[in-house]
Amino acid sequence: MIATQIRQKDAVFYFAAYPSENLLTRVRFISRFYDEGQQIPPEEIAAQDDVAQFIARIERSEKAFQRSLSRSKVGAIRNFYETAITQPPIPGTVLLFTSQKLRFQPIEGMEAIGQLQEPEEKFLIIGGQHRLAAIEFYERTHPEEAKSISVPCVIFDGRSEDFATEMFVIINSTPTRINKSHLVDLYERVSWAEPDRRFAARIVEMLYSEADSPLRYRINRLGGRSKQEKWILQAELFNEIHRWVKQAWPKIEREGADRAGAARYYEIVRDFLKVVSHVFEGAWGNDNYMITKPVTLKAMLRVCADLSSQDAEPEEGRVERWREKLAPWSDRMREFKNEGFYERFAAKGQIERVGRIHRELGRTAGIPSRAAERKSG
């Protein structure tokens, strides 16, 4: 195919106009796979709903970076293609990636324009998956019109698949473009992500997946798509863990900010939550109580950070020490019943309420906050 070679600093990539009917045979539709401990039962799909049928067949992979396709968004874009008359139906470029190094043969006398080899395997779609899915259906109902559509494409080649992930995150990492919980899953694969964020993301991943985690499969990584009972959004949990990690970062760097270091912090949170589940036995995971709701979990994680700064070592006997330390919390269990909870912990909003619960739980157990320690020091 004819393409324009573009150079920016050390990077080389290509721009090409791809006939839509050819392009659809050259791309892979993928989405990130969340096991959730067990398969999420698919919703019943009407036989006549061709978009839903198409989405249900899309490859899902743990290594993927793409979000799941939205049926409504595909439908809306298809409708735009059908009604676009004077404006171009695909005004933005589609971003494609292949790990294969493509051969580029310049046209004589024109260094930047030439013949670009097509990859042996199908392209990954970094950006534009919904637009290409909509073309699939536009082509079915308007085959002649679709033949006249060329899709503007930017093509990246010859890099690892982590490069594709990184490009996806750079393009989509604003609150309105990408689910924050989804972004947390990708931090480890993004080279520019701050090391403290990658460290916190590893801890969150272990809290989700490790067999001995009290939060295993209770963290919502899917937003509205999750069909199982969840306690807290992954983004909310990450924010609390990252808040702790950022404050403790000089100490973490000294001790080791590698995977082993993240595992140590995971074990601290795991032990703390195991003690909490024992202290609040009967209320832990009980829908009649607010113990495992986000507002309380976030407050308790702040207490965990306070306690670990004072008494994380030695690891041996830590659970027993902490069980004794948090035992007074059991006397306050009734205060965490759903009925009247927001009156008992009155606040102007969620942020203030988390802070209040944190302070009250800390006082009950005699655990000074790290902020108070810094002031007194």
Tab-separated table of C-alpha atoms in Angstrom:
chain	number	residue	atom	x	y	z
A	1	MET	CA	0.000	0.000	0.000
A	2	ILE	CA	1.064	3.630	-0.560
A	3	ALA	CA	2.053	5.317	2.699
A	4	THR	CA	3.799	8.431	3.988
A	5	GLN	CA	6.731	7.867	6.320
A	6	ILE	CA	6.758	10.304	9.234
A	7	ARG	CA	9.753	10.969	11.486
A	8	GLN	CA	9.486	12.616	14.915
A	9	LYS	CA	12.733	12.615	16.937
A	10	ASP	CA	13.826	8.953	16.974
A	11	ALA	CA	10.368	7.611	16.092
A	12	VAL	CA	9.300	6.484	12.638
A	13	PHE	CA	5.691	5.666	11.761
A	14	TYR	CA	3.400	5.783	8.739
A	15	PHE	CA	0.229	7.415	7.475
A	16	ALA	CA	-1.950	5.587	4.974
A	17	ALA	CA	-5.450	5.723	3.500
A	18	TYR	CA	-6.839	2.200	3.819
A	19	PRO	CA	-9.941	1.144	1.813
A	20	SER	CA	-12.461	0.193	4.496
A	21	GLU	CA	-13.347	-3.194	2.991
A	22	ASN	CA	-9.659	-4.189	3.024
A	23	LEU	CA	-8.909	-2.781	6.449
A	24	LEU	CA	-11.639	-4.780	8.186
A	25	THR	CA	-9.917	-8.002	7.128
A	26	ARG	CA	-6.568	-6.741	8.451
A	27	VAL	CA	-7.436	-5.854	12.078
A	28	ARG	CA	-8.088	-7.781	15.318
A	29	PHE	CA	-10.852	-6.670	17.647
A	30	ILE	CA	-9.744	-7.341	21.229
A	31	SER	CA	-10.736	-6.350	24.749
A	32	ARG	CA	-9.156	-6.825	28.149
A	33	PHE	CA	-10.315	-10.006	29.895
A	34	TYR	CA	-11.303	-9.864	33.569
A	35	ASP	CA	-11.663	-13.355	34.985
A	36	GLU	CA	-13.461	-12.174	38.156
A	37	GLY	CA	-12.736	-15.517	39.806
A	38	GLN	CA	-15.286	-17.127	37.611
A	39	GLN	CA	-16.815	-16.389	34.240
A	40	ILE	CA	-19.200	-13.453	34.162
A	41	PRO	CA	-22.408	-14.901	32.734
A	42	PRO	CA	-23.144	-13.241	29.404
A	43	GLU	CA	-26.366	-11.367	28.995
A	44	GLU	CA	-28.946	-12.913	26.730
A	45	ILE	CA	-28.435	-11.585	23.223
A	46	ALA	CA	-31.339	-11.193	20.869
A	47	ALA	CA	-30.811	-13.081	17.620
A	48	GLN	CA	-31.576	-9.947	15.608
A	49	ASP	CA	-29.083	-7.768	17.524
A	50	ASP	CA	-26.147	-8.045	15.126
A	51	VAL	CA	-23.980	-5.541	17.044
A	52	ALA	CA	-24.307	-7.472	20.321
A	53	GLN	CA	-23.574	-10.736	18.517
A	54	PHE	CA	-20.429	-9.196	17.016
A	55	ILE	CA	-19.221	-7.849	20.381
A	56	ALA	CA	-19.812	-11.219	22.066
A	57	ARG	CA	-17.372	-12.836	19.621
A	58	ILE	CA	-14.539	-10.363	20.163
A	59	GLU	CA	-11.329	-11.928	21.429
A	60	ARG	CA	-10.659	-11.312	25.121
A	61	SER	CA	-7.152	-11.481	26.513
A	62	GLU	CA	-5.452	-10.656	29.818
A	63	LYS	CA	-2.660	-9.061	27.747
A	64	ALA	CA	-5.075	-6.804	25.897
A	65	PHE	CA	-5.398	-3.105	26.677
A	66	GLN	CA	-8.621	-2.212	24.874
A	67	ARG	CA	-11.860	-1.603	26.728
A	68	SER	CA	-14.860	-3.716	25.885
A	69	LEU	CA	-16.861	-2.310	23.013
A	70	SER	CA	-19.988	-0.355	23.808
A	71	ARG	CA	-22.998	-1.516	21.810
A	72	SER	CA	-24.649	1.903	22.047
A	73	LYS	CA	-21.491	3.700	20.894
A	74	VAL	CA	-21.074	1.403	17.887
A	75	GLY	CA	-24.719	1.988	17.013
A	76	ALA	CA	-24.371	5.760	17.335
A	77	ILE	CA	-21.295	5.856	15.076
A	78	ARG	CA	-22.980	3.625	12.499
A	79	ASN	CA	-25.911	6.041	12.472
A	80	PHE	CA	-23.466	8.931	11.944
A	81	TYR	CA	-21.934	7.143	8.944
A	82	GLU	CA	-25.401	6.711	7.471
A	83	THR	CA	-26.367	10.365	7.900
A	84	ALA	CA	-23.014	12.028	7.090
A	85	ILE	CA	-23.424	13.719	3.716
A	86	THR	CA	-21.223	16.797	3.357
A	87	GLN	CA	-18.788	16.015	6.178
A	88	PRO	CA	-16.338	13.091	6.103
A	89	PRO	CA	-17.820	10.069	7.906
A	90	ILE	CA	-14.445	9.202	9.493
A	91	PRO	CA	-12.900	12.587	10.340
A	92	GLY	CA	-10.267	11.188	12.733
A	93	THR	CA	-7.408	8.767	12.164
A	94	VAL	CA	-7.436	5.176	13.353
A	95	LEU	CA	-4.255	4.088	15.150
A	96	LEU	CA	-2.889	0.647	14.266
A	97	PHE	CA	0.024	-1.372	15.607
A	98	THR	CA	2.063	-4.382	14.550
A	99	SER	CA	5.112	-5.803	16.296
A	100	GLN	CA	6.486	-6.801	12.863
A	101	LYS	CA	9.005	-4.409	11.308
A	102	LEU	CA	7.408	-3.419	8.013
A	103	ARG	CA	9.457	-2.902	4.863
A	104	PHE	CA	9.153	0.588	3.347
A	105	GLN	CA	10.269	1.202	-0.251
A	106	PRO	CA	10.377	4.928	-1.139
A	107	ILE	CA	9.190	6.044	-4.549
A	108	GLU	CA	12.076	7.352	-6.609
A	109	GLY	CA	12.583	11.034	-5.966
A	110	MET	CA	10.214	11.070	-2.973
A	111	GLU	CA	11.937	9.917	0.226
A	112	ALA	CA	8.883	10.099	2.504
A	113	ILE	CA	6.311	8.455	0.196
A	114	GLY	CA	6.465	4.840	-0.900
A	115	GLN	CA	5.189	1.293	-0.762
A	116	LEU	CA	4.637	-0.078	2.763
A	117	GLN	CA	4.524	-3.819	3.338
A	118	GLU	CA	1.387	-5.172	5.003
A	119	PRO	CA	2.030	-7.242	8.164
A	120	GLU	CA	1.684	-11.010	8.135
A	121	GLU	CA	-0.494	-10.909	11.259
A	122	LYS	CA	-3.477	-8.655	11.802
A	123	PHE	CA	-3.048	-5.153	13.220
A	124	LEU	CA	-3.892	-4.379	16.839
A	125	ILE	CA	-6.150	-1.333	17.122
A	126	ILE	CA	-4.711	1.284	19.493
A	127	GLY	CA	-7.418	3.844	18.819
A	128	GLY	CA	-10.604	3.664	16.752
A	129	GLN	CA	-12.007	0.249	17.656
A	130	HIS	CA	-15.580	1.599	17.864
A	131	ARG	CA	-15.235	3.425	14.531
A	132	LEU	CA	-14.035	0.285	12.768
A	133	ALA	CA	-16.742	-1.862	14.357
A	134	ALA	CA	-19.333	0.616	13.099
A	135	ILE	CA	-17.883	0.372	9.568
A	136	GLU	CA	-18.406	-3.396	9.777
A	137	PHE	CA	-22.157	-2.833	10.111
A	138	TYR	CA	-22.323	0.118	7.743
A	139	GLU	CA	-20.747	-2.130	5.115
A	140	ARG	CA	-23.461	-4.756	5.644
A	141	THR	CA	-26.292	-2.322	4.976
A	142	HIS	CA	-24.563	0.078	2.523
A	143	PRO	CA	-22.002	-2.090	0.661
A	144	GLU	CA	-21.646	0.189	-2.367
A	145	GLU	CA	-21.229	3.379	-0.332
A	146	ALA	CA	-18.717	1.658	1.976
A	147	LYS	CA	-16.490	0.824	-0.998
A	148	SER	CA	-15.879	4.544	-1.491
A	149	ILE	CA	-14.652	5.064	2.092
A	150	SER	CA	-10.941	5.189	2.772
A	151	VAL	CA	-9.985	5.133	6.434
A	152	PRO	CA	-7.122	7.452	7.485
A	153	CYS	CA	-4.670	5.317	9.508
A	154	VAL	CA	-1.510	5.949	11.486
A	155	ILE	CA	0.583	2.761	11.615
A	156	PHE	CA	3.212	1.953	14.247
A	157	ASP	CA	5.479	-1.019	13.657
A	158	GLY	CA	8.441	-2.938	15.021
A	159	ARG	CA	7.865	-2.401	18.745
A	160	SER	CA	6.815	-4.621	21.650
A	161	GLU	CA	3.117	-4.895	22.478
A	162	ASP	CA	3.779	-2.857	25.629
A	163	PHE	CA	4.393	0.056	23.278
A	164	ALA	CA	0.826	-0.357	22.001
A	165	THR	CA	-0.448	-0.365	25.598
A	166	GLU	CA	1.534	2.769	26.347
A	167	MET	CA	0.167	4.583	23.314
A	168	PHE	CA	-3.364	3.570	24.272
A	169	VAL	CA	-2.955	4.956	27.802
A	170	ILE	CA	-1.349	8.213	26.612
A	171	ILE	CA	-4.233	8.825	24.216
A	172	ASN	CA	-7.038	7.757	26.548
A	173	SER	CA	-5.937	8.583	30.106
A	174	THR	CA	-8.352	11.419	30.822
A	175	PRO	CA	-11.329	10.865	33.150
A	176	THR	CA	-13.835	11.176	30.322
A	177	ARG	CA	-12.046	8.786	27.959
A	178	ILE	CA	-10.993	5.764	30.006
A	179	ASN	CA	-12.395	4.063	33.081
A	180	LYS	CA	-10.013	4.831	35.971
A	181	SER	CA	-10.184	1.263	37.263
A	182	HIS	CA	-9.162	0.038	33.802
A	183	LEU	CA	-6.217	2.449	33.790
A	184	VAL	CA	-4.919	1.008	37.098
A	185	ASP	CA	-4.639	-2.416	35.418
A	186	LEU	CA	-2.282	-0.960	32.820
A	187	TYR	CA	0.088	1.070	35.019
A	188	GLU	CA	2.692	-1.694	35.242
A	189	ARG	CA	2.941	-1.863	31.461
A	190	VAL	CA	3.453	1.870	30.979
A	191	SER	CA	7.073	3.037	31.123
A	192	TRP	CA	6.292	6.659	31.948
A	193	ALA	CA	3.997	5.872	34.895
A	194	GLU	CA	5.523	7.132	38.134
A	195	PRO	CA	7.198	4.318	40.122
A	196	ASP	CA	5.001	4.997	43.160
A	197	ARG	CA	1.893	4.473	41.007
A	198	ARG	CA	3.236	1.219	39.583
A	199	PHE	CA	4.096	0.069	43.111
A	200	ALA	CA	0.571	0.873	44.364
A	201	ALA	CA	-0.964	-0.846	41.308
A	202	ARG	CA	0.944	-4.046	42.124
A	203	ILE	CA	-0.457	-4.048	45.658
A	204	VAL	CA	-3.999	-3.559	44.335
A	205	GLU	CA	-3.545	-6.377	41.822
A	206	MET	CA	-2.464	-8.732	44.616
A	207	LEU	CA	-5.412	-7.665	46.777
A	208	TYR	CA	-7.660	-8.624	43.879
A	209	SER	CA	-6.056	-11.893	42.827
A	210	GLU	CA	-4.170	-13.533	45.713
A	211	ALA	CA	-5.954	-16.509	47.271
A	212	ASP	CA	-5.371	-15.276	50.847
A	213	SER	CA	-6.640	-11.730	50.231
A	214	PRO	CA	-9.810	-10.741	52.157
A	215	LEU	CA	-10.702	-8.592	49.112
A	216	ARG	CA	-10.179	-11.296	46.498
A	217	TYR	CA	-12.681	-10.793	43.660
A	218	ARG	CA	-14.493	-8.146	45.754
A	219	ILE	CA	-12.805	-5.285	43.914
A	220	ASN	CA	-14.807	-3.894	41.011
A	221	ARG	CA	-12.498	-3.606	37.995
A	222	LEU	CA	-15.342	-3.446	35.483
A	223	GLY	CA	-17.576	-0.565	36.521
A	224	GLY	CA	-21.183	-1.178	35.504
A	225	ARG	CA	-20.287	-4.383	33.637
A	226	SER	CA	-19.615	-6.368	36.822
A	227	LYS	CA	-22.342	-8.910	37.553
A	228	GLN	CA	-21.015	-10.064	40.921
A	229	GLU	CA	-21.202	-8.519	44.373
A	230	LYS	CA	-18.382	-6.005	44.794
A	231	TRP	CA	-17.331	-3.877	47.732
A	232	ILE	CA	-15.178	-1.127	46.235
A	233	LEU	CA	-14.142	0.237	42.852
A	234	GLN	CA	-10.564	-0.560	41.932
A	235	ALA	CA	-9.874	3.139	41.299
A	236	GLU	CA	-11.063	4.070	44.816
A	237	LEU	CA	-8.935	1.353	46.399
A	238	PHE	CA	-5.937	2.384	44.308
A	239	ASN	CA	-6.302	6.011	45.396
A	240	GLU	CA	-6.090	5.011	49.076
A	241	ILE	CA	-3.163	2.644	48.581
A	242	HIS	CA	-1.356	5.224	46.453
A	243	ARG	CA	-1.998	7.926	49.084
A	244	TRP	CA	-0.213	5.724	51.622
A	245	VAL	CA	2.587	4.707	49.230
A	246	LYS	CA	3.285	8.293	48.187
A	247	GLN	CA	3.653	9.440	51.790
A	248	ALA	CA	5.917	6.493	52.616
A	249	TRP	CA	7.863	6.560	49.337
A	250	PRO	CA	11.309	7.547	50.745
A	251	LYS	CA	11.128	4.579	53.151
A	252	ILE	CA	9.831	2.255	50.404
A	253	GLU	CA	12.681	3.233	48.077
A	254	ARG	CA	15.245	2.539	50.810
A	255	GLU	CA	13.753	-0.889	51.556
A	256	GLY	CA	13.113	-1.825	47.908
A	257	ALA	CA	10.419	-0.659	45.505
A	258	ASP	CA	10.453	-3.891	43.513
A	259	ARG	CA	7.861	-6.666	43.384
A	260	ALA	CA	9.143	-8.112	46.648
A	261	GLY	CA	8.633	-4.717	48.279
A	262	ALA	CA	5.068	-4.526	46.939
A	263	ALA	CA	4.457	-8.036	48.283
A	264	ARG	CA	5.534	-6.893	51.767
A	265	TYR	CA	3.008	-4.071	51.698
A	266	TYR	CA	0.342	-6.392	50.343
A	267	GLU	CA	0.944	-8.715	53.313
A	268	ILE	CA	0.534	-5.784	55.710
A	269	VAL	CA	-2.857	-4.878	54.200
A	270	ARG	CA	-3.866	-8.549	54.055
A	271	ASP	CA	-3.064	-9.111	57.742
A	272	PHE	CA	-4.841	-5.912	58.756
A	273	LEU	CA	-8.020	-6.814	56.861
A	274	LYS	CA	-7.960	-10.345	58.269
A	275	VAL	CA	-7.913	-8.857	61.775
A	276	VAL	CA	-10.720	-6.438	60.865
A	277	SER	CA	-12.868	-9.291	59.511
A	278	HIS	CA	-12.385	-11.078	62.862
A	279	VAL	CA	-13.052	-7.981	64.999
A	280	PHE	CA	-16.192	-7.176	63.003
A	281	GLU	CA	-17.260	-10.803	62.714
A	282	GLY	CA	-20.887	-10.934	61.691
A	283	ALA	CA	-20.725	-7.482	60.058
A	284	TRP	CA	-17.863	-8.164	57.606
A	285	GLY	CA	-19.422	-8.654	54.185
A	286	ASN	CA	-22.912	-8.248	55.678
A	287	ASP	CA	-25.192	-6.026	53.596
A	288	ASN	CA	-26.892	-4.746	56.755
A	289	TYR	CA	-23.664	-3.042	57.802
A	290	MET	CA	-21.370	-0.442	56.251
A	291	ILE	CA	-18.145	-2.228	57.222
A	292	THR	CA	-17.270	-3.392	53.707
A	293	LYS	CA	-18.658	-0.349	51.921
A	294	PRO	CA	-16.165	2.032	50.250
A	295	VAL	CA	-16.460	4.816	52.828
A	296	THR	CA	-15.448	2.522	55.717
A	297	LEU	CA	-12.904	0.458	53.797
A	298	LYS	CA	-11.067	3.619	52.771
A	299	ALA	CA	-11.056	4.928	56.353
A	300	MET	CA	-9.775	1.590	57.655
A	301	LEU	CA	-6.968	1.532	55.077
A	302	ARG	CA	-5.811	4.878	56.474
A	303	VAL	CA	-5.763	3.349	59.953
A	304	CYS	CA	-3.782	0.448	58.472
A	305	ALA	CA	-1.202	2.913	57.127
A	306	ASP	CA	-0.984	4.606	60.543
A	307	LEU	CA	-0.637	1.310	62.396
A	308	SER	CA	1.920	-0.156	59.999
A	309	SER	CA	4.160	2.900	60.368
A	310	GLN	CA	4.366	2.099	64.094
A	311	ASP	CA	4.054	-1.671	64.389
A	312	ALA	CA	4.511	-3.523	61.076
A	313	GLU	CA	7.616	-5.348	62.304
A	314	PRO	CA	8.284	-7.998	63.289
A	315	GLU	CA	6.015	-9.819	60.863
A	316	GLU	CA	5.896	-12.797	63.203
A	317	GLY	CA	3.034	-12.304	65.658
A	318	ARG	CA	1.719	-9.261	63.754
A	319	VAL	CA	-1.824	-10.623	63.368
A	320	GLU	CA	-2.064	-11.412	67.096
A	321	ARG	CA	-0.692	-7.969	68.085
A	322	TRP	CA	-3.086	-6.193	65.777
A	323	ARG	CA	-6.059	-8.296	66.842
A	324	GLU	CA	-5.485	-7.131	70.411
A	325	LYS	CA	-4.957	-3.549	69.256
A	326	LEU	CA	-8.186	-3.393	67.215
A	327	ALA	CA	-10.328	-5.370	69.688
A	328	PRO	CA	-12.064	-2.172	70.975
A	329	TRP	CA	-13.603	-1.708	67.521
A	330	SER	CA	-16.012	-4.568	68.175
A	331	ASP	CA	-17.774	-2.386	70.756
A	332	ARG	CA	-18.624	0.106	67.992
A	333	MET	CA	-19.992	-2.419	65.510
A	334	ARG	CA	-23.615	-1.300	65.966
A	335	GLU	CA	-22.682	2.202	64.858
A	336	PHE	CA	-21.897	0.778	61.419
A	337	LYS	CA	-25.393	-0.562	60.808
A	338	ASN	CA	-26.895	0.843	57.615
A	339	GLU	CA	-29.826	2.464	59.382
A	340	GLY	CA	-28.751	5.820	60.776
A	341	PHE	CA	-25.138	5.443	59.634
A	342	TYR	CA	-24.999	8.775	57.810
A	343	GLU	CA	-26.523	10.575	60.815
A	344	ARG	CA	-24.043	8.976	63.235
A	345	PHE	CA	-21.139	9.907	60.974
A	346	ALA	CA	-22.507	13.220	59.757
A	347	ALA	CA	-20.344	15.017	57.203
A	348	LYS	CA	-20.630	17.348	54.242
A	349	GLY	CA	-19.597	14.641	51.805
A	350	GLN	CA	-17.755	11.378	51.247
A	351	ILE	CA	-14.266	12.837	51.638
A	352	GLU	CA	-15.080	14.430	54.977
A	353	ARG	CA	-16.891	11.270	56.178
A	354	VAL	CA	-13.895	9.053	55.345
A	355	GLY	CA	-11.677	11.420	57.339
A	356	ARG	CA	-14.041	11.391	60.296
A	357	ILE	CA	-14.329	7.605	60.437
A	358	HIS	CA	-10.541	7.346	60.129
A	359	ARG	CA	-10.023	9.646	63.122
A	360	GLU	CA	-12.677	7.969	65.271
A	361	LEU	CA	-11.438	4.443	64.593
A	362	GLY	CA	-7.874	5.572	65.271
A	363	ARG	CA	-8.848	7.121	68.620
A	364	THR	CA	-10.834	4.035	69.634
A	365	ALA	CA	-7.807	1.801	69.097
A	366	GLY	CA	-5.268	4.313	70.374
A	367	ILE	CA	-3.535	4.614	67.000
A	368	PRO	CA	-2.290	8.163	66.285
A	369	SER	CA	-2.430	9.247	62.676
A	370	ARG	CA	0.814	9.757	60.781
A	371	ALA	CA	-0.142	13.408	60.229
A	372	ALA	CA	-0.424	13.898	63.997
A	373	GLU	CA	2.942	12.198	64.523
A	374	ARG	CA	4.616	14.491	61.987
A	375	LYS	CA	3.197	17.587	63.702
A	376	SER	CA	4.315	16.436	67.142
A	377	GLY	CA	7.758	15.585	65.769
